Amino acid sequence: MLELGISKDDQQILKDKVSIVMHSAATIDFNEPLKIAVNTNLRSIRELLNLAKDMKNLKSFVHISTAFANWFELDVKEEIYPTLYDPDDIIELANRLPDDTLDKMTPILLGKHINTYTFTKNLAENLIKREKNLPVIIIKPSMVGASFSEPHIGWIDSFAGVSRYIYFITLGLYRATVLPNKLNAIDFVPVDFTSNLTIAAPWKREIDKKSVSMVPNPYIYFSTTGSTNKFLWKDYFKLTSDLGRQFPPKNVFWYPKVRLHKTDIGYQIDVALTHLFPAYLMDLAAKLTGQKARAYKLQKQVKDGYKEGIFATKNTFIFQAKNFNNVLNSMSDADKKEFNFDPRTINWKQYMQDYYFGMRKFIVKEKDMKSPALMRRLTKLKYTNYFVKLSTGAAGLFLIWKSSGV
């Protein structure tokens, strides 16, 4: 929407009164159609920048981007990586071409980018970079998770991103993944850590203006955890599976356990034999008994969700933290406590439990975190799981024996 849909009178109030702009609006659907992603993640930034240029008292323009704006870089510097395109050209292209034509062109335009989200986020950073006269700060969080403490411990409002993994694992739906290296680390950050850094960053800029002759523009801060408090994927999968077994959710579907595969082929075979085929049989049985068939659809959702996140499990990203450490080290002990974003304060085992309980409390609206009835159901699923594994193994051996001609 041009000029952000703000009336001329209201725009003038903003120009006269606003001193700090914090922009965090975006579509976080990784595979949003390109036109929607461009208008939401890119065009809106251009409109806001145009408004900010006329703000008389502007001290900081803070934009929330993503640490994965250039996901193909593993050792990521505190800088804006170039794009192949002029952001204005992409905006014009997205709004001139018919939707079907643009959809066909999207894979070519994306290039190295895995989805429209990282593509438009990188373009937005380049759009901001060219505004040399604006006091710009870019906050780049990794995968954002439930809150550490504010507004409530474990608070979360959607199953986006890493939250989907946790919920599917504890339901027993996500039971296999590719992890080429067991030392690969996950990088995700509590949402309130990113919020607190977003508040502290403009303060740091003002401090630097008074004490440093040359203030960087833009300031870039990674809101990440891996550089100071590493959390391995293998531990993430184990902790999450353990939580699903200790505190089964209301709609637990299968016995929670994640098998780790070094290769894609091993994962694909596992999914076919232990996810999709049993789900097909369960749906067939459901239809024969007049029940709703949902197992195969759920497993397809899990498989599609896996495709979105596979780049993260296959790699360990190193995000530079010089600017991050500078703002943290400049704060008083009282400020560090009130505006906490220090990864070293996270106990991952406790945080994962708070995260899981938060999802069940704030999204699923469950009150009883450990139900005796659900524990009995989980025990049945455990033995059913053993039976299915034995049956699948026996069937596989039988087929090998038959094919050998013995």
CSV table of C-alpha atoms in Angstrom, one decimal:
chain,number,residue,atom,x,y,z
A,1,MET,CA,0.0,0.0,0.0
A,2,LEU,CA,1.5,3.3,-1.1
A,3,GLU,CA,2.6,5.6,1.8
A,4,LEU,CA,1.7,2.8,4.1
A,5,GLY,CA,-2.0,3.8,4.0
A,6,ILE,CA,-1.3,6.6,6.4
A,7,SER,CA,-3.2,9.9,5.9
A,8,LYS,CA,-1.2,13.1,5.1
A,9,ASP,CA,-2.1,14.6,8.5
A,10,ASP,CA,-0.9,11.5,10.4
A,11,GLN,CA,2.2,11.4,8.3
A,12,GLN,CA,3.0,15.0,9.4
A,13,ILE,CA,2.6,14.1,13.0
A,14,LEU,CA,5.1,11.3,12.6
A,15,LYS,CA,7.5,13.6,10.8
A,16,ASP,CA,7.3,16.1,13.6
A,17,LYS,CA,7.3,13.8,16.6
A,18,VAL,CA,9.0,10.5,15.9
A,19,SER,CA,12.7,10.1,16.9
A,20,ILE,CA,13.1,6.3,16.7
A,21,VAL,CA,11.6,4.0,14.0
A,22,MET,CA,11.5,0.2,14.7
A,23,HIS,CA,10.4,-1.8,11.7
A,24,SER,CA,9.6,-5.5,12.3
A,25,ALA,CA,6.6,-6.2,10.1
A,26,ALA,CA,7.2,-9.0,7.6
A,27,THR,CA,5.7,-12.2,6.2
A,28,ILE,CA,7.5,-15.1,7.7
A,29,ASP,CA,6.0,-17.6,5.4
A,30,PHE,CA,9.2,-18.9,3.7
A,31,ASN,CA,7.4,-19.8,0.5
A,32,GLU,CA,5.0,-16.9,0.1
A,33,PRO,CA,4.3,-16.0,-3.6
A,34,LEU,CA,6.9,-13.6,-4.7
A,35,LYS,CA,4.5,-10.7,-5.2
A,36,ILE,CA,3.2,-10.9,-1.7
A,37,ALA,CA,6.8,-11.3,-0.3
A,38,VAL,CA,8.0,-8.4,-2.3
A,39,ASN,CA,5.2,-6.0,-1.3
A,40,THR,CA,5.4,-7.1,2.4
A,41,ASN,CA,9.1,-7.4,3.0
A,42,LEU,CA,10.5,-4.9,0.4
A,43,ARG,CA,8.0,-2.4,-0.9
A,44,SER,CA,6.8,-1.5,2.6
A,45,ILE,CA,10.4,-0.8,3.6
A,46,ARG,CA,10.8,1.6,0.7
A,47,GLU,CA,7.6,3.5,1.8
A,48,LEU,CA,8.8,3.7,5.4
A,49,LEU,CA,12.3,4.9,4.4
A,50,ASN,CA,10.6,7.7,2.3
A,51,LEU,CA,8.6,8.7,5.3
A,52,ALA,CA,11.7,8.6,7.6
A,53,LYS,CA,13.7,11.0,5.4
A,54,ASP,CA,11.4,13.8,6.5
A,55,MET,CA,11.4,13.0,10.2
A,56,LYS,CA,13.0,16.1,11.8
A,57,ASN,CA,14.1,14.4,15.1
A,58,LEU,CA,15.1,11.0,13.8
A,59,LYS,CA,17.8,9.3,16.0
A,60,SER,CA,17.7,5.7,14.7
A,61,PHE,CA,15.9,3.7,12.0
A,62,VAL,CA,15.9,0.1,13.3
A,63,HIS,CA,15.0,-2.7,10.9
A,64,ILE,CA,14.6,-6.4,11.8
A,65,SER,CA,16.0,-8.6,9.1
A,66,THR,CA,17.3,-12.2,9.4
A,67,ALA,CA,20.7,-13.8,10.1
A,68,PHE,CA,19.9,-16.0,7.1
A,69,ALA,CA,19.5,-13.3,4.5
A,70,ASN,CA,22.4,-14.9,2.8
A,71,TRP,CA,22.0,-18.5,4.0
A,72,PHE,CA,24.6,-19.8,1.6
A,73,GLU,CA,27.3,-18.0,3.6
A,74,LEU,CA,28.4,-20.1,6.6
A,75,ASP,CA,30.9,-17.6,8.1
A,76,VAL,CA,28.7,-14.5,8.2
A,77,LYS,CA,30.2,-11.1,8.6
A,78,GLU,CA,28.5,-8.0,10.1
A,79,GLU,CA,27.8,-6.5,6.8
A,80,ILE,CA,25.2,-6.3,4.0
A,81,TYR,CA,25.9,-8.8,1.2
A,82,PRO,CA,25.3,-7.6,-2.3
A,83,THR,CA,22.3,-8.6,-4.4
A,84,LEU,CA,22.2,-9.3,-8.1
A,85,TYR,CA,19.2,-7.0,-8.6
A,86,ASP,CA,18.2,-3.5,-8.0
A,87,PRO,CA,15.4,-3.6,-5.3
A,88,ASP,CA,13.3,-1.1,-7.2
A,89,ASP,CA,13.4,-3.2,-10.3
A,90,ILE,CA,12.1,-6.2,-8.4
A,91,ILE,CA,9.3,-4.2,-6.9
A,92,GLU,CA,8.3,-3.0,-10.3
A,93,LEU,CA,8.6,-6.4,-11.8
A,94,ALA,CA,6.5,-8.0,-9.1
A,95,ASN,CA,3.7,-5.5,-9.5
A,96,ARG,CA,3.6,-5.4,-13.3
A,97,LEU,CA,3.8,-9.0,-14.3
A,98,PRO,CA,0.7,-11.3,-14.1
A,99,ASP,CA,0.9,-13.7,-11.1
A,100,ASP,CA,1.3,-16.9,-13.2
A,101,THR,CA,4.2,-15.4,-15.2
A,102,LEU,CA,5.9,-14.2,-12.0
A,103,ASP,CA,5.4,-17.6,-10.4
A,104,LYS,CA,7.2,-19.2,-13.4
A,105,MET,CA,10.1,-16.7,-13.1
A,106,THR,CA,10.5,-17.0,-9.4
A,107,PRO,CA,12.9,-20.0,-9.3
A,108,ILE,CA,15.2,-18.1,-11.8
A,109,LEU,CA,15.1,-14.9,-9.8
A,110,LEU,CA,15.8,-16.6,-6.5
A,111,GLY,CA,19.2,-17.9,-7.8
A,112,LYS,CA,21.0,-19.2,-4.7
A,113,HIS,CA,18.2,-18.3,-2.3
A,114,ILE,CA,16.1,-21.2,-1.1
A,115,ASN,CA,12.9,-19.2,-0.7
A,116,THR,CA,11.2,-15.9,-1.3
A,117,TYR,CA,11.7,-14.9,2.4
A,118,THR,CA,15.6,-14.8,2.3
A,119,PHE,CA,15.5,-13.3,-1.2
A,120,THR,CA,13.3,-10.3,-0.2
A,121,LYS,CA,15.1,-9.9,3.1
A,122,ASN,CA,18.5,-9.5,1.3
A,123,LEU,CA,16.9,-7.1,-1.1
A,124,ALA,CA,15.5,-5.0,1.8
A,125,GLU,CA,18.9,-4.8,3.4
A,126,ASN,CA,20.4,-3.5,0.2
A,127,LEU,CA,17.5,-1.0,-0.2
A,128,ILE,CA,18.3,0.3,3.3
A,129,LYS,CA,22.1,0.4,2.7
A,130,ARG,CA,21.8,3.0,0.0
A,131,GLU,CA,20.2,5.5,2.4
A,132,LYS,CA,23.5,7.1,3.5
A,133,ASN,CA,21.9,10.0,5.4
A,134,LEU,CA,19.6,7.9,7.6
A,135,PRO,CA,20.9,6.6,11.0
A,136,VAL,CA,20.3,2.9,10.2
A,137,ILE,CA,20.5,-0.1,12.5
A,138,ILE,CA,19.8,-3.6,11.3
A,139,ILE,CA,19.1,-6.4,13.7
A,140,LYS,CA,19.6,-9.9,12.3
A,141,PRO,CA,18.1,-12.7,14.5
A,142,SER,CA,18.6,-16.4,13.7
A,143,MET,CA,15.6,-18.7,14.1
A,144,VAL,CA,13.3,-17.0,16.7
A,145,GLY,CA,11.9,-19.1,19.5
A,146,ALA,CA,9.7,-18.8,22.6
A,147,SER,CA,10.4,-16.1,25.1
A,148,PHE,CA,13.1,-16.6,27.8
A,149,SER,CA,11.1,-14.6,30.4
A,150,GLU,CA,9.0,-11.8,28.9
A,151,PRO,CA,6.1,-11.3,28.7
A,152,HIS,CA,5.9,-14.8,30.2
A,153,ILE,CA,8.3,-17.7,30.4
A,154,GLY,CA,7.9,-19.8,27.3
A,155,TRP,CA,5.4,-17.4,25.6
A,156,ILE,CA,4.9,-18.0,21.9
A,157,ASP,CA,2.0,-17.3,19.5
A,158,SER,CA,2.6,-19.5,16.4
A,159,PHE,CA,4.1,-22.8,15.2
A,160,ALA,CA,6.4,-21.0,12.7
A,161,GLY,CA,10.0,-22.0,12.2
A,162,VAL,CA,11.7,-24.1,14.8
A,163,SER,CA,8.5,-24.3,16.9
A,164,ARG,CA,7.0,-26.6,14.2
A,165,TYR,CA,9.9,-29.0,14.7
A,166,ILE,CA,9.3,-29.2,18.4
A,167,TYR,CA,5.6,-29.8,18.2
A,168,PHE,CA,5.8,-32.4,15.5
A,169,ILE,CA,8.6,-34.3,17.4
A,170,THR,CA,6.6,-34.4,20.6
A,171,LEU,CA,3.5,-35.6,18.8
A,172,GLY,CA,5.6,-38.4,17.4
A,173,LEU,CA,5.1,-37.2,13.8
A,174,TYR,CA,8.6,-36.1,13.1
A,175,ARG,CA,10.8,-39.2,13.6
A,176,ALA,CA,13.7,-38.9,11.1
A,177,THR,CA,16.0,-36.2,9.9
A,178,VAL,CA,19.3,-35.7,8.1
A,179,LEU,CA,22.2,-34.7,10.3
A,180,PRO,CA,25.5,-35.2,8.4
A,181,ASN,CA,27.6,-34.1,11.3
A,182,LYS,CA,26.6,-34.7,14.9
A,183,LEU,CA,28.6,-31.5,15.9
A,184,ASN,CA,26.4,-29.3,13.7
A,185,ALA,CA,24.8,-26.6,15.9
A,186,ILE,CA,21.3,-25.1,15.8
A,187,ASP,CA,21.2,-21.3,16.2
A,188,PHE,CA,17.9,-20.0,17.6
A,189,VAL,CA,17.2,-17.1,20.0
A,190,PRO,CA,14.4,-16.3,22.4
A,191,VAL,CA,12.1,-13.7,21.0
A,192,ASP,CA,12.5,-11.3,24.0
A,193,PHE,CA,16.3,-11.4,23.5
A,194,THR,CA,15.8,-9.9,20.0
A,195,SER,CA,13.3,-7.4,21.4
A,196,ASN,CA,15.7,-6.3,24.1
A,197,LEU,CA,18.6,-6.0,21.7
A,198,THR,CA,16.4,-3.9,19.5
A,199,ILE,CA,15.8,-1.5,22.4
A,200,ALA,CA,19.5,-1.4,23.4
A,201,ALA,CA,20.9,-0.8,19.9
A,202,PRO,CA,19.6,2.8,19.5
A,203,TRP,CA,20.9,3.6,22.9
A,204,LYS,CA,24.4,2.3,21.9
A,205,ARG,CA,24.3,4.4,18.8
A,206,GLU,CA,23.7,7.6,20.8
A,207,ILE,CA,26.5,6.7,23.2
A,208,ASP,CA,28.9,6.1,20.3
A,209,LYS,CA,27.9,9.4,18.6
A,210,LYS,CA,29.2,11.2,21.7
A,211,SER,CA,32.4,9.3,22.1
A,212,VAL,CA,33.4,8.1,18.6
A,213,SER,CA,34.3,10.3,15.7
A,214,MET,CA,33.0,7.9,13.1
A,215,VAL,CA,29.8,6.0,13.7
A,216,PRO,CA,29.2,3.0,11.4
A,217,ASN,CA,26.2,3.3,9.1
A,218,PRO,CA,24.5,0.9,9.1
A,219,TYR,CA,25.1,-0.7,12.4
A,220,ILE,CA,24.5,-4.4,12.1
A,221,TYR,CA,23.8,-6.7,15.0
A,222,PHE,CA,23.3,-10.4,14.9
A,223,SER,CA,20.8,-11.6,17.5
A,224,THR,CA,22.1,-15.2,17.7
A,225,THR,CA,23.3,-17.7,20.3
A,226,GLY,CA,25.8,-20.0,18.6
A,227,SER,CA,28.9,-17.9,19.1
A,228,THR,CA,28.6,-17.8,22.9
A,229,ASN,CA,26.4,-20.6,23.9
A,230,LYS,CA,26.4,-23.4,21.4
A,231,PHE,CA,23.5,-25.9,21.2
A,232,LEU,CA,24.0,-29.0,19.1
A,233,TRP,CA,21.2,-30.3,16.9
A,234,LYS,CA,21.6,-33.9,18.3
A,235,ASP,CA,21.0,-32.5,21.8
A,236,TYR,CA,18.0,-30.5,20.5
A,237,PHE,CA,16.4,-33.6,19.0
A,238,LYS,CA,17.1,-35.7,22.1
A,239,LEU,CA,15.8,-33.1,24.6
A,240,THR,CA,12.7,-32.6,22.5
A,241,SER,CA,12.0,-36.4,22.2
A,242,ASP,CA,12.5,-36.8,25.9
A,243,LEU,CA,10.0,-34.0,26.6
A,244,GLY,CA,7.5,-35.7,24.4
A,245,ARG,CA,7.9,-39.0,26.3
A,246,GLN,CA,7.9,-37.4,29.8
A,247,PHE,CA,5.0,-35.0,29.1
A,248,PRO,CA,3.0,-36.3,26.2
A,249,PRO,CA,0.8,-33.7,24.5
A,250,LYS,CA,-3.0,-34.2,24.2
A,251,ASN,CA,-2.9,-35.3,20.5
A,252,VAL,CA,0.1,-37.5,20.7
A,253,PHE,CA,0.2,-39.5,17.5
A,254,TRP,CA,3.1,-41.9,17.9
A,255,TYR,CA,6.0,-42.6,20.2
A,256,PRO,CA,8.4,-39.7,20.1
A,257,LYS,CA,11.9,-40.5,18.9
A,258,VAL,CA,14.1,-39.0,16.1
A,259,ARG,CA,16.5,-41.1,14.1
A,260,LEU,CA,19.5,-39.2,12.7
A,261,HIS,CA,20.7,-40.0,9.2
A,262,LYS,CA,24.0,-38.9,7.6
A,263,THR,CA,22.6,-39.0,4.1
A,264,ASP,CA,19.5,-37.9,2.2
A,265,ILE,CA,19.0,-41.4,0.8
A,266,GLY,CA,18.9,-43.0,4.3
A,267,TYR,CA,16.3,-40.3,5.4
A,268,GLN,CA,14.1,-40.9,2.3
A,269,ILE,CA,14.0,-44.7,2.8
A,270,ASP,CA,13.2,-44.2,6.5
A,271,VAL,CA,10.4,-41.8,5.8
A,272,ALA,CA,8.9,-44.0,3.1
A,273,LEU,CA,9.0,-47.1,5.3
A,274,THR,CA,8.2,-45.7,8.7
A,275,HIS,CA,6.2,-42.5,8.0
A,276,LEU,CA,4.4,-42.5,4.7
A,277,PHE,CA,3.6,-46.3,4.3
A,278,PRO,CA,2.3,-46.8,7.8
A,279,ALA,CA,0.3,-43.5,7.5
A,280,TYR,CA,-1.3,-44.8,4.3
A,281,LEU,CA,-2.3,-48.1,6.1
A,282,MET,CA,-3.7,-46.1,9.0
A,283,ASP,CA,-5.8,-44.0,6.7
A,284,LEU,CA,-7.0,-47.1,4.9
A,285,ALA,CA,-8.1,-48.6,8.2
A,286,ALA,CA,-9.7,-45.3,9.3
A,287,LYS,CA,-11.8,-45.2,6.1
A,288,LEU,CA,-12.9,-48.8,6.5
A,289,THR,CA,-14.1,-48.0,10.0
A,290,GLY,CA,-15.9,-44.8,9.0
A,291,GLN,CA,-13.3,-42.5,10.7
A,292,LYS,CA,-11.5,-39.4,9.3
A,293,ALA,CA,-8.3,-40.2,7.4
A,294,ARG,CA,-5.6,-37.7,8.5
A,295,ALA,CA,-2.3,-39.6,9.0
A,296,TYR,CA,-0.9,-39.4,5.5
A,297,LYS,CA,-1.8,-35.6,5.3
A,298,LEU,CA,0.0,-35.0,8.6
A,299,GLN,CA,3.1,-36.9,7.4
A,300,LYS,CA,3.2,-34.9,4.2
A,301,GLN,CA,3.0,-31.7,6.3
A,302,VAL,CA,6.0,-32.9,8.3
A,303,LYS,CA,7.9,-33.8,5.2
A,304,ASP,CA,7.2,-30.3,3.7
A,305,GLY,CA,8.3,-28.7,6.9
A,306,TYR,CA,11.5,-30.6,6.8
A,307,LYS,CA,12.3,-29.2,3.4
A,308,GLU,CA,12.1,-25.7,4.8
A,309,GLY,CA,14.6,-26.3,7.5
A,310,ILE,CA,17.0,-28.8,6.0
A,311,PHE,CA,19.6,-26.1,5.2
A,312,ALA,CA,19.9,-25.5,9.0
A,313,THR,CA,20.5,-29.1,10.1
A,314,LYS,CA,23.1,-29.7,7.3
A,315,ASN,CA,25.2,-26.7,8.3
A,316,THR,CA,26.7,-24.9,11.2
A,317,PHE,CA,26.6,-21.1,10.8
A,318,ILE,CA,29.1,-18.8,12.4
A,319,PHE,CA,27.7,-15.3,12.9
A,320,GLN,CA,30.2,-12.6,13.9
A,321,ALA,CA,29.4,-10.9,17.2
A,322,LYS,CA,31.8,-8.0,17.5
A,323,ASN,CA,29.0,-5.3,17.4
A,324,PHE,CA,26.8,-7.5,19.5
A,325,ASN,CA,29.4,-7.9,22.2
A,326,ASN,CA,30.2,-4.1,22.1
A,327,VAL,CA,26.6,-3.2,23.0
A,328,LEU,CA,26.4,-5.9,25.7
A,329,ASN,CA,29.7,-4.9,27.3
A,330,SER,CA,28.6,-1.2,27.3
A,331,MET,CA,25.6,-1.9,29.5
A,332,SER,CA,25.5,-1.7,33.3
A,333,ASP,CA,24.7,-4.9,35.3
A,334,ALA,CA,21.2,-3.5,36.1
A,335,ASP,CA,20.5,-2.8,32.4
A,336,LYS,CA,21.8,-6.3,31.5
A,337,LYS,CA,19.3,-7.8,33.9
A,338,GLU,CA,16.3,-5.7,32.8
A,339,PHE,CA,17.1,-5.9,29.1
A,340,ASN,CA,18.6,-9.4,29.0
A,341,PHE,CA,19.8,-10.7,25.6
A,342,ASP,CA,23.0,-12.5,26.8
A,343,PRO,CA,23.0,-16.1,25.4
A,344,ARG,CA,25.2,-17.2,28.2
A,345,THR,CA,22.2,-16.9,30.6
A,346,ILE,CA,20.4,-19.7,28.7
A,347,ASN,CA,20.3,-23.2,30.2
A,348,TRP,CA,19.2,-25.1,27.1
A,349,LYS,CA,17.6,-28.0,28.9
A,350,GLN,CA,15.4,-25.7,31.0
A,351,TYR,CA,14.7,-23.4,28.1
A,352,MET,CA,13.5,-26.3,25.9
A,353,GLN,CA,11.1,-27.4,28.7
A,354,ASP,CA,9.8,-23.9,29.1
A,355,TYR,CA,9.5,-23.6,25.3
A,356,TYR,CA,7.5,-26.9,25.0
A,357,PHE,CA,5.2,-26.0,27.9
A,358,GLY,CA,4.7,-22.6,26.5
A,359,MET,CA,3.5,-24.0,23.2
A,360,ARG,CA,1.0,-26.3,24.9
A,361,LYS,CA,-0.2,-23.5,27.2
A,362,PHE,CA,-0.4,-20.5,24.8
A,363,ILE,CA,-1.1,-22.1,21.5
A,364,VAL,CA,-2.8,-25.5,22.1
A,365,LYS,CA,-4.4,-24.2,25.3
A,366,GLU,CA,-3.6,-27.3,27.3
A,367,LYS,CA,-3.6,-27.0,31.1
A,368,ASP,CA,-2.5,-30.4,32.3
A,369,MET,CA,1.2,-30.9,31.3
A,370,LYS,CA,1.3,-34.5,32.6
A,371,SER,CA,-1.9,-36.5,32.3
A,372,PRO,CA,-2.0,-40.1,33.6
A,373,ALA,CA,-4.3,-41.0,30.7
A,374,LEU,CA,-1.9,-39.6,28.2
A,375,MET,CA,1.0,-41.5,29.9
A,376,ARG,CA,-1.1,-44.8,29.5
A,377,ARG,CA,-1.7,-43.9,25.8
A,378,LEU,CA,2.0,-43.3,25.3
A,379,THR,CA,2.9,-46.7,26.8
A,380,LYS,CA,0.5,-48.4,24.3
A,381,LEU,CA,2.1,-46.4,21.4
A,382,LYS,CA,5.5,-47.5,22.6
A,383,TYR,CA,4.7,-51.1,22.3
A,384,THR,CA,2.8,-50.5,19.0
A,385,ASN,CA,6.0,-48.8,17.7
A,386,TYR,CA,8.0,-51.9,18.6
A,387,PHE,CA,5.5,-54.1,16.8
A,388,VAL,CA,5.6,-52.0,13.7
A,389,LYS,CA,9.4,-51.9,13.6
A,390,LEU,CA,9.6,-55.7,13.9
A,391,SER,CA,6.9,-56.2,11.3
A,392,THR,CA,8.6,-53.7,8.9
A,393,GLY,CA,11.9,-55.5,9.4
A,394,ALA,CA,10.4,-58.9,8.9
A,395,ALA,CA,8.7,-57.8,5.7
A,396,GLY,CA,12.0,-56.3,4.4
A,397,LEU,CA,13.9,-59.5,5.1
A,398,PHE,CA,11.1,-61.5,3.4
A,399,LEU,CA,11.3,-59.4,0.3
A,400,ILE,CA,15.1,-59.7,0.2
A,401,TRP,CA,14.8,-63.5,0.6
A,402,LYS,CA,12.2,-63.7,-2.2
A,403,SER,CA,14.2,-61.6,-4.5
A,404,SER,CA,17.4,-63.6,-3.9
A,405,GLY,CA,15.7,-66.7,-5.4
A,406,VAL,CA,16.8,-68.9,-2.5
